[in-house]
């Protein structure tokens, strides 16, 4: 990630519609997928993505550059909107994202037990694992999103993974 | 770097071995996810881009030289101090506001007020200013200097006292140096305690010229 490029992108997005279009094109799908993984319905996830970018459009000209990846700003808005969605009770049961059939039985069962284990972790542990492995964010993006340092991200991630591993091992017995 | 890869690279060999299966599973599972392709992306995009409150750029020819202005529906966003060359002013504007559309002309009241000021016929500005992107400290500084009357000067130390931060003289200097709308927000009326002009974005010569135009005793 290149913060200078991000900064220039923000500037373009502030001054012109085409610049905002660039920002939209780079991040729409990432934000949509983030929402989909947490909500599990295309329509709702797209509604949230649209709301995130509406808010971004309203806020971009007030956005003050703070040497942090712009992705973190968008994910922060998305996190709030996903939380609103849950609070509103609008969701039915969250359908888990359908896992693809990779054709290898062992791997499938391993991934099933990993997902089951994940569900038993605390919200915070689940989220840092999701952000890292599912949303595939960069360290600096997660750090800015969660307002902490890159180093503490590794520490939190390591602890969460150890707990996940312990749960999975216990289940396997 | 992706946090996933950065994390993996931080593990020692023993940890790598212990975590191997879990990390593999965590890496392959998301790849097999089936997330339907979004369908509303282009409709959303079109709607948002149409609503963008774009900045526009324009040049104003005045007795002091070519000034550049950036504005949107909420008002004036930025002003570039006069230069002799139209092309230089335009280049400076475009560097600061990349992609912004070049308007045929500045809004009439903006160009009128700037021309009148340069002619020595205007002492105060009335055009609406759009300061949304200004940080709170800088905003406080800019609000204070707006109170310095035409034809008078104050010191950096005075501004620092006025905002209630008498020791922040240097920070006041920086805030004024980054004034997005010089001339209209009259940072040229702020000078050093020793009576020296100190700095100005448009050069000290211009600062002196503006103060002479305003009849300030310097």
Short mmCIF file of C-alpha atoms in Angstrom, two decimals, chain A residues 33-163:
data_model
loop_
_atom_site.label_atom_id
_atom_site.label_comp_id
_atom_site.label_asym_id
_atom_site.label_seq_id
_atom_site.Cartn_x
_atom_site.Cartn_y
_atom_site.Cartn_z
CA UNK A 33 -17.92 -8.47 0.02
CA UNK A 34 -17.18 -7.26 3.54
CA UNK A 35 -20.90 -6.64 4.03
CA UNK A 36 -21.89 -9.88 2.34
CA UNK A 37 -19.66 -11.94 4.62
CA UNK A 38 -21.37 -10.42 7.62
CA UNK A 39 -24.92 -10.33 6.35
CA UNK A 40 -25.15 -13.08 3.80
CA UNK A 41 -27.63 -11.66 1.31
CA UNK A 42 -26.69 -9.92 -1.91
CA UNK A 43 -29.45 -7.34 -1.83
CA UNK A 44 -28.73 -6.27 1.74
CA UNK A 45 -24.98 -6.24 1.21
CA UNK A 46 -25.40 -4.04 -1.85
CA UNK A 47 -27.70 -1.70 0.05
CA UNK A 48 -25.00 -1.34 2.67
CA UNK A 49 -22.29 -0.78 0.07
CA UNK A 50 -24.44 1.94 -1.51
CA UNK A 51 -24.99 3.61 1.88
CA UNK A 52 -21.27 3.45 2.64
CA UNK A 53 -20.41 5.26 -0.58
CA UNK A 54 -23.22 7.79 -0.13
CA UNK A 55 -21.74 8.62 3.25
CA UNK A 56 -18.29 8.72 1.73
CA UNK A 57 -19.50 11.17 -0.91
CA UNK A 58 -21.05 13.42 1.75
CA UNK A 59 -17.93 13.24 3.90
CA UNK A 60 -15.08 13.22 1.39
CA UNK A 61 -14.74 16.99 1.13
CA UNK A 62 -14.49 17.23 4.91
CA UNK A 63 -12.11 14.30 5.11
CA UNK A 64 -8.84 15.33 6.68
CA UNK A 65 -5.83 13.39 5.62
CA UNK A 66 -4.27 11.69 8.62
CA UNK A 67 -1.70 9.49 6.97
CA UNK A 68 -3.93 6.46 7.19
CA UNK A 69 -5.17 4.27 4.38
CA UNK A 70 -8.44 5.52 2.95
CA UNK A 71 -9.69 1.92 2.98
CA UNK A 72 -9.86 2.06 6.77
CA UNK A 73 -12.22 5.05 6.59
CA UNK A 74 -14.56 3.16 4.25
CA UNK A 75 -14.43 -0.03 6.32
CA UNK A 76 -15.20 2.00 9.44
CA UNK A 77 -18.35 3.35 7.84
CA UNK A 78 -19.21 -0.16 6.66
CA UNK A 79 -18.70 -1.57 10.16
CA UNK A 80 -21.15 0.96 11.57
CA UNK A 81 -23.75 0.21 8.91
CA UNK A 82 -23.43 -3.53 9.40
CA UNK A 83 -23.90 -2.99 13.15
CA UNK A 84 -27.00 -0.86 12.43
CA UNK A 85 -28.34 -3.62 10.26
CA UNK A 86 -27.99 -6.14 13.07
CA UNK A 87 -29.48 -3.75 15.62
CA UNK A 88 -32.47 -3.00 13.42
CA UNK A 89 -33.33 -6.67 13.56
CA UNK A 90 -33.81 -6.52 9.81
CA UNK A 91 -31.89 -9.70 9.32
CA UNK A 92 -33.39 -13.10 9.53
CA UNK A 93 -30.92 -15.81 10.20
CA UNK A 94 -27.60 -15.01 8.66
CA UNK A 95 -27.00 -17.47 5.90
CA UNK A 96 -23.40 -18.54 6.00
CA UNK A 97 -21.51 -17.70 2.86
CA UNK A 98 -21.76 -20.78 0.75
CA UNK A 99 -18.50 -22.58 0.71
CA UNK A 100 -17.29 -23.78 -2.62
CA UNK A 101 -16.84 -27.44 -3.23
CA UNK A 102 -13.16 -27.82 -3.77
CA UNK A 103 -13.63 -31.52 -4.22
CA UNK A 104 -11.30 -32.62 -1.47
CA UNK A 105 -13.18 -34.21 1.39
CA UNK A 106 -10.50 -33.67 4.01
CA UNK A 107 -10.17 -30.03 3.25
CA UNK A 108 -13.90 -29.50 3.33
CA UNK A 109 -14.28 -31.08 6.73
CA UNK A 110 -11.30 -29.17 7.99
CA UNK A 111 -12.84 -25.95 6.79
CA UNK A 112 -16.19 -26.88 8.37
CA UNK A 113 -14.56 -27.41 11.73
CA UNK A 114 -12.59 -24.20 11.33
CA UNK A 115 -15.81 -22.28 10.66
CA UNK A 116 -17.55 -23.94 13.58
CA UNK A 117 -14.63 -23.09 15.83
CA UNK A 118 -14.62 -19.52 14.62
CA UNK A 119 -18.25 -19.11 15.71
CA UNK A 120 -17.29 -20.00 19.26
CA UNK A 121 -14.67 -17.29 19.60
CA UNK A 122 -15.39 -13.86 21.07
CA UNK A 123 -16.63 -11.17 18.68
CA UNK A 124 -13.25 -9.43 18.80
CA UNK A 125 -11.32 -12.61 18.02
CA UNK A 126 -13.66 -13.50 15.19
CA UNK A 127 -13.43 -10.07 13.69
CA UNK A 128 -9.65 -9.85 13.60
CA UNK A 129 -9.50 -13.29 11.96
CA UNK A 130 -12.17 -12.33 9.42
CA UNK A 131 -10.48 -9.04 8.58
CA UNK A 132 -7.15 -10.80 8.10
CA UNK A 133 -8.08 -13.99 6.26
CA UNK A 134 -11.48 -13.39 4.71
CA UNK A 135 -11.46 -9.69 3.91
CA UNK A 136 -7.70 -9.94 3.31
CA UNK A 137 -6.92 -6.47 4.58
CA UNK A 138 -3.45 -5.12 4.91
CA UNK A 139 -1.97 -4.70 8.36
CA UNK A 140 -2.03 -0.90 8.14
CA UNK A 141 -5.67 -0.99 7.09
CA UNK A 142 -6.69 -3.15 10.05
CA UNK A 143 -4.62 -1.04 12.42
CA UNK A 144 -6.32 2.16 11.23
CA UNK A 145 -9.73 0.51 11.27
CA UNK A 146 -9.34 -0.75 14.84
CA UNK A 147 -7.37 2.30 16.02
CA UNK A 148 -4.32 0.43 17.19
CA UNK A 149 -0.76 -0.24 16.08
CA UNK A 150 0.34 -2.79 13.51
CA UNK A 151 2.22 -4.61 16.20
CA UNK A 152 -0.78 -5.03 18.44
CA UNK A 153 -2.65 -6.43 15.43
CA UNK A 154 -0.16 -9.29 15.22
CA UNK A 155 -0.40 -9.91 18.94
CA UNK A 156 -4.21 -9.95 18.91
CA UNK A 157 -4.28 -12.10 15.83
CA UNK A 158 -1.82 -14.58 17.30
CA UNK A 159 -3.87 -14.92 20.48
CA UNK A 160 -7.11 -15.33 18.57
CA UNK A 161 -5.60 -18.01 16.36
CA UNK A 162 -4.23 -19.91 19.34
CA UNK A 163 -7.68 -19.91 20.90
#
